[in-house]
Amino acid sequence: MKILLVTPPLVQLNTPYPATPALAGFLRSQGADVAQADLSLELALRLFTRPGLAQVAAACRSRPRPTPAVRAFLARLEDYLSTVEAAVAFLQGRDESVGWRIARRDFLPEGPRFATLAPEGCGLDADENLHDLFGALGVTDRAKLVASLYLDDLADVIREGADPEFGFSRYAERLGVSLPTFDPLLARLAAPPTLVDTLLDALAEETLLRHAPDWVGLTLPFPGTVYGAFRIAAVLRRLAPHVRIVMGGGYVNTELRELSDPRVFEYADALCFDGKLSFNHSAARAIIFSAALQLCLVGAILAGLRRRFLGTWQLGLDAWKTGYLRAGFWTYFSILPILAVIGLLQGLLQHGRLPDQEIYAVLMRIDSQGLLLLYLAVIALAAPFLEEIIFRGFLFGTLRSLFGYRRAALYSSLIFASLHQSVFAFLPIFCLALALCWLYEKSGSLWPSVVLHLLNNTVTAVFVLLLRQAIS
């Protein structure tokens, strides 16, 4: 499986954004085949070239009323075209020799942004201000300031003449800020592309062809990266619908927690909240808490029986008989076709995605071998035994004495399915609970229901683990 981690536009260009390198390093340590693509940097490097500025100029000329910054740019277009690549090479550290020419301020054309260097104070001119800031030997730092203001002028031109959403370290930021309403972002994605959109689409296509990934991870650290990430995802969906897309990062962890619009999953297969390590820690806490809670409930039930001088036989826990094993197996394989048909229909309704149930989420995401074994022990051994005592032995038994078998089976099964907190998993769990109640009623013992419950959880866990292995 090939994984591609992508930084969408736009983040700060003067330093690498650390999320994707850190995650890539971890995944490689786990044996994964991982590549990275910084489309934020690549978009800027494609814009700030001679061909890129020529396209910007063409877009500016199509505007009916150019702004002062655009007019100044078009008036000195040849100067910009002949200097932009040298300025970028200097800022990247690839050609420091041009720094002297840039620092003299007679090489790069200067626009409105250079007003910040206007004379101030007691007769100091702009050159003296720069001397005060950087000293006689600070030629490189002085040149970096001049080149940065030069690029700021060009960014203003792009925003005012080619794409009103463009800006350094942010792209269409307002669309990210407006979420959890997805409509503005969706409308912009469906609108005719701007020059920047067209360049980003081309970069996304080239990146897809270059890496041919099976999975793509998009980091969304800030609102200014949201539109770029969704635009990249749209290109991937159109050109390679088989590629799985996951979105994560600081913005996803915070703002997208409240997003309830399902249309987001037209662009992403999954949203990753909190990250891998946090998930492992959360999973460990959840596993331990769940097992401890069930043990406490069972302990309370057994203590109540003891106070009434009753034994565990009251819960159906009589002496083990080999026929109980056969009854559990027979009932499970009798209802398995029903559960399989329900699962198939739900898979079609969810377009092949797994149900939003804890067992699927944990088994697909947990990567700690110890936690995985602990979770398997809980769901395959502890949970069937403890849950049967709670829901069939105690709850169903109590309701049966009040309402009779049918209503008790219905009520206890509804409660059991509802507590699993999954809309799509409700129906199969409800059917399973009815079968567990029926088996308990017919056998007079809780042990066949424990066997049936154990079989169901074990088969489900094996299926998810095989699926996880297949897609990895």
mmCIF file of C-alpha atoms in Angstrom, residues 32-182:
data_model
loop_
_atom_site.group_PDB
_atom_site.id
_atom_site.type_symbol
_atom_site.label_atom_id
_atom_site.label_comp_id
_atom_site.label_asym_id
_atom_site.label_seq_id
_atom_site.Cartn_x
_atom_site.Cartn_y
_atom_site.Cartn_z
ATOM 1 C CA ALA A 32 4.825 1.825 5.464
ATOM 2 C CA ASP A 33 5.611 3.042 1.940
ATOM 3 C CA VAL A 34 5.159 6.811 2.344
ATOM 4 C CA ALA A 35 5.805 9.818 0.101
ATOM 5 C CA GLN A 36 5.246 13.536 0.718
ATOM 6 C CA ALA A 37 4.100 16.416 -1.470
ATOM 7 C CA ASP A 38 4.088 20.060 -0.391
ATOM 8 C CA LEU A 39 1.571 21.545 -2.821
ATOM 9 C CA SER A 40 1.580 24.794 -0.866
ATOM 10 C CA LEU A 41 5.218 25.370 -1.770
ATOM 11 C CA GLU A 42 4.813 23.970 -5.284
ATOM 12 C CA LEU A 43 1.885 26.290 -6.004
ATOM 13 C CA ALA A 44 3.907 29.325 -4.929
ATOM 14 C CA LEU A 45 6.898 28.219 -6.979
ATOM 15 C CA ARG A 46 4.683 27.794 -10.030
ATOM 16 C CA LEU A 47 3.085 31.214 -9.595
ATOM 17 C CA PHE A 48 6.291 33.149 -8.958
ATOM 18 C CA THR A 49 8.011 32.271 -12.212
ATOM 19 C CA ARG A 50 8.183 34.028 -15.555
ATOM 20 C CA PRO A 51 5.407 31.828 -17.083
ATOM 21 C CA GLY A 52 3.345 32.124 -13.912
ATOM 22 C CA LEU A 53 3.486 35.927 -13.868
ATOM 23 C CA ALA A 54 2.675 36.002 -17.580
ATOM 24 C CA GLN A 55 -0.556 34.136 -16.771
ATOM 25 C CA VAL A 56 -1.231 36.548 -13.900
ATOM 26 C CA ALA A 57 -0.789 39.474 -16.298
ATOM 27 C CA ALA A 58 -3.230 37.921 -18.774
ATOM 28 C CA ALA A 59 -5.800 37.501 -15.992
ATOM 29 C CA CYS A 60 -5.251 41.091 -14.839
ATOM 30 C CA ARG A 61 -5.812 42.499 -18.323
ATOM 31 C CA SER A 62 -9.240 40.850 -18.421
ATOM 32 C CA ARG A 63 -10.371 42.867 -15.392
ATOM 33 C CA PRO A 64 -12.374 45.981 -16.371
ATOM 34 C CA ARG A 65 -11.087 48.322 -13.625
ATOM 35 C CA PRO A 66 -7.555 47.474 -12.471
ATOM 36 C CA THR A 67 -6.436 48.599 -9.026
ATOM 37 C CA PRO A 68 -3.349 50.820 -8.532
ATOM 38 C CA ALA A 69 -1.252 47.765 -7.635
ATOM 39 C CA VAL A 70 -2.352 45.975 -10.817
ATOM 40 C CA ARG A 71 -1.682 49.050 -12.985
ATOM 41 C CA ALA A 72 1.812 49.403 -11.503
ATOM 42 C CA PHE A 73 2.473 45.718 -12.159
ATOM 43 C CA LEU A 74 1.337 45.869 -15.785
ATOM 44 C CA ALA A 75 3.323 49.067 -16.383
ATOM 45 C CA ARG A 76 6.553 47.343 -15.323
ATOM 46 C CA LEU A 77 5.638 43.830 -16.412
ATOM 47 C CA GLU A 78 8.912 43.144 -18.227
ATOM 48 C CA ASP A 79 10.900 44.134 -15.134
ATOM 49 C CA TYR A 80 8.852 41.713 -13.027
ATOM 50 C CA LEU A 81 9.162 38.911 -15.573
ATOM 51 C CA SER A 82 12.933 39.307 -15.758
ATOM 52 C CA THR A 83 13.534 39.439 -11.986
ATOM 53 C CA VAL A 84 10.991 37.129 -10.306
ATOM 54 C CA GLU A 85 12.968 33.912 -10.656
ATOM 55 C CA ALA A 86 16.160 35.565 -9.401
ATOM 56 C CA ALA A 87 14.323 36.905 -6.331
ATOM 57 C CA VAL A 88 12.858 33.483 -5.537
ATOM 58 C CA ALA A 89 16.226 31.765 -6.041
ATOM 59 C CA PHE A 90 17.806 34.217 -3.596
ATOM 60 C CA LEU A 91 15.102 33.699 -0.950
ATOM 61 C CA GLN A 92 15.505 29.924 -1.312
ATOM 62 C CA GLY A 93 19.247 30.218 -0.760
ATOM 63 C CA ARG A 94 20.052 28.892 -4.226
ATOM 64 C CA ASP A 95 21.711 32.107 -5.473
ATOM 65 C CA GLU A 96 22.993 34.442 -2.781
ATOM 66 C CA SER A 97 25.185 36.357 -5.227
ATOM 67 C CA VAL A 98 22.198 38.422 -6.361
ATOM 68 C CA GLY A 99 21.708 39.656 -2.797
ATOM 69 C CA TRP A 100 23.976 42.671 -3.314
ATOM 70 C CA ARG A 101 21.929 43.856 -6.289
ATOM 71 C CA ILE A 102 18.640 43.343 -4.439
ATOM 72 C CA ALA A 103 19.909 45.168 -1.342
ATOM 73 C CA ARG A 104 20.848 48.249 -3.437
ATOM 74 C CA ARG A 105 17.143 48.551 -4.398
ATOM 75 C CA ASP A 106 17.881 49.245 -8.054
ATOM 76 C CA PHE A 107 17.256 45.708 -9.310
ATOM 77 C CA LEU A 108 13.721 44.715 -8.269
ATOM 78 C CA PRO A 109 10.736 46.876 -9.265
ATOM 79 C CA GLU A 110 9.070 48.431 -6.227
ATOM 80 C CA GLY A 111 5.324 48.752 -5.730
ATOM 81 C CA PRO A 112 2.984 49.962 -2.965
ATOM 82 C CA ARG A 113 4.394 47.590 -0.323
ATOM 83 C CA PHE A 114 7.655 49.519 -0.308
ATOM 84 C CA ALA A 115 5.852 52.451 1.267
ATOM 85 C CA THR A 116 6.765 50.841 4.598
ATOM 86 C CA LEU A 117 10.337 51.946 3.899
ATOM 87 C CA ALA A 118 9.342 55.567 3.340
ATOM 88 C CA PRO A 119 11.435 58.215 5.146
ATOM 89 C CA GLU A 120 10.575 58.665 8.809
ATOM 90 C CA GLY A 121 11.795 60.873 11.656
ATOM 91 C CA CYS A 122 14.329 63.631 11.459
ATOM 92 C CA GLY A 123 15.247 63.652 7.814
ATOM 93 C CA LEU A 124 16.180 59.973 7.586
ATOM 94 C CA ASP A 125 15.703 58.625 4.083
ATOM 95 C CA ALA A 126 14.735 55.036 3.274
ATOM 96 C CA ASP A 127 18.337 53.916 2.819
ATOM 97 C CA GLU A 128 19.300 55.257 6.233
ATOM 98 C CA ASN A 129 16.328 53.455 7.783
ATOM 99 C CA LEU A 130 17.563 50.175 6.320
ATOM 100 C CA HIS A 131 21.079 50.886 7.565
ATOM 101 C CA ASP A 132 19.722 51.436 11.076
ATOM 102 C CA LEU A 133 17.795 48.170 10.932
ATOM 103 C CA PHE A 134 20.507 45.883 9.542
ATOM 104 C CA GLY A 135 23.827 47.698 9.893
ATOM 105 C CA ALA A 136 26.620 47.924 7.376
ATOM 106 C CA LEU A 137 27.167 44.165 7.173
ATOM 107 C CA GLY A 138 23.545 43.005 7.078
ATOM 108 C CA VAL A 139 23.364 42.864 3.294
ATOM 109 C CA THR A 140 21.684 39.447 3.178
ATOM 110 C CA ASP A 141 19.032 40.354 5.741
ATOM 111 C CA ARG A 142 18.435 43.657 4.010
ATOM 112 C CA ALA A 143 18.053 41.895 0.655
ATOM 113 C CA LYS A 144 15.612 39.397 2.185
ATOM 114 C CA LEU A 145 13.388 42.253 3.354
ATOM 115 C CA VAL A 146 13.446 43.906 -0.069
ATOM 116 C CA ALA A 147 12.734 40.614 -1.877
ATOM 117 C CA SER A 148 9.918 39.805 0.553
ATOM 118 C CA LEU A 149 8.250 43.173 -0.058
ATOM 119 C CA TYR A 150 8.630 42.530 -3.780
ATOM 120 C CA LEU A 151 6.748 39.232 -3.419
ATOM 121 C CA ASP A 152 4.144 40.929 -1.218
ATOM 122 C CA ASP A 153 3.501 43.339 -4.086
ATOM 123 C CA LEU A 154 3.035 40.390 -6.432
ATOM 124 C CA ALA A 155 0.691 38.660 -3.971
ATOM 125 C CA ASP A 156 -1.440 41.819 -3.888
ATOM 126 C CA VAL A 157 -1.534 41.813 -7.685
ATOM 127 C CA ILE A 158 -2.664 38.176 -7.769
ATOM 128 C CA ARG A 159 -5.368 38.856 -5.192
ATOM 129 C CA GLU A 160 -6.628 42.039 -6.856
ATOM 130 C CA GLY A 161 -6.277 40.939 -10.462
ATOM 131 C CA ALA A 162 -6.447 37.136 -10.694
ATOM 132 C CA ASP A 163 -7.948 35.516 -7.577
ATOM 133 C CA PRO A 164 -9.498 37.507 -4.702
ATOM 134 C CA GLU A 165 -8.996 34.577 -2.309
ATOM 135 C CA PHE A 166 -5.201 34.419 -2.675
ATOM 136 C CA GLY A 167 -2.823 35.391 0.101
ATOM 137 C CA PHE A 168 0.442 34.227 1.610
ATOM 138 C CA SER A 169 -0.161 31.559 4.301
ATOM 139 C CA ARG A 170 -3.871 31.406 3.469
ATOM 140 C CA TYR A 171 -6.040 30.574 0.474
ATOM 141 C CA ALA A 172 -9.810 31.172 0.565
ATOM 142 C CA GLU A 173 -9.563 31.388 4.352
ATOM 143 C CA ARG A 174 -13.077 32.805 4.768
ATOM 144 C CA LEU A 175 -14.540 29.568 3.382
ATOM 145 C CA GLY A 176 -12.847 27.587 6.134
ATOM 146 C CA VAL A 177 -13.929 30.026 8.813
ATOM 147 C CA SER A 178 -17.571 29.723 7.687
ATOM 148 C CA LEU A 179 -17.751 25.990 8.416
ATOM 149 C CA PRO A 180 -19.619 23.973 9.792
ATOM 150 C CA THR A 181 -21.882 25.288 7.006
ATOM 151 C CA PHE A 182 -20.534 23.480 3.962
#
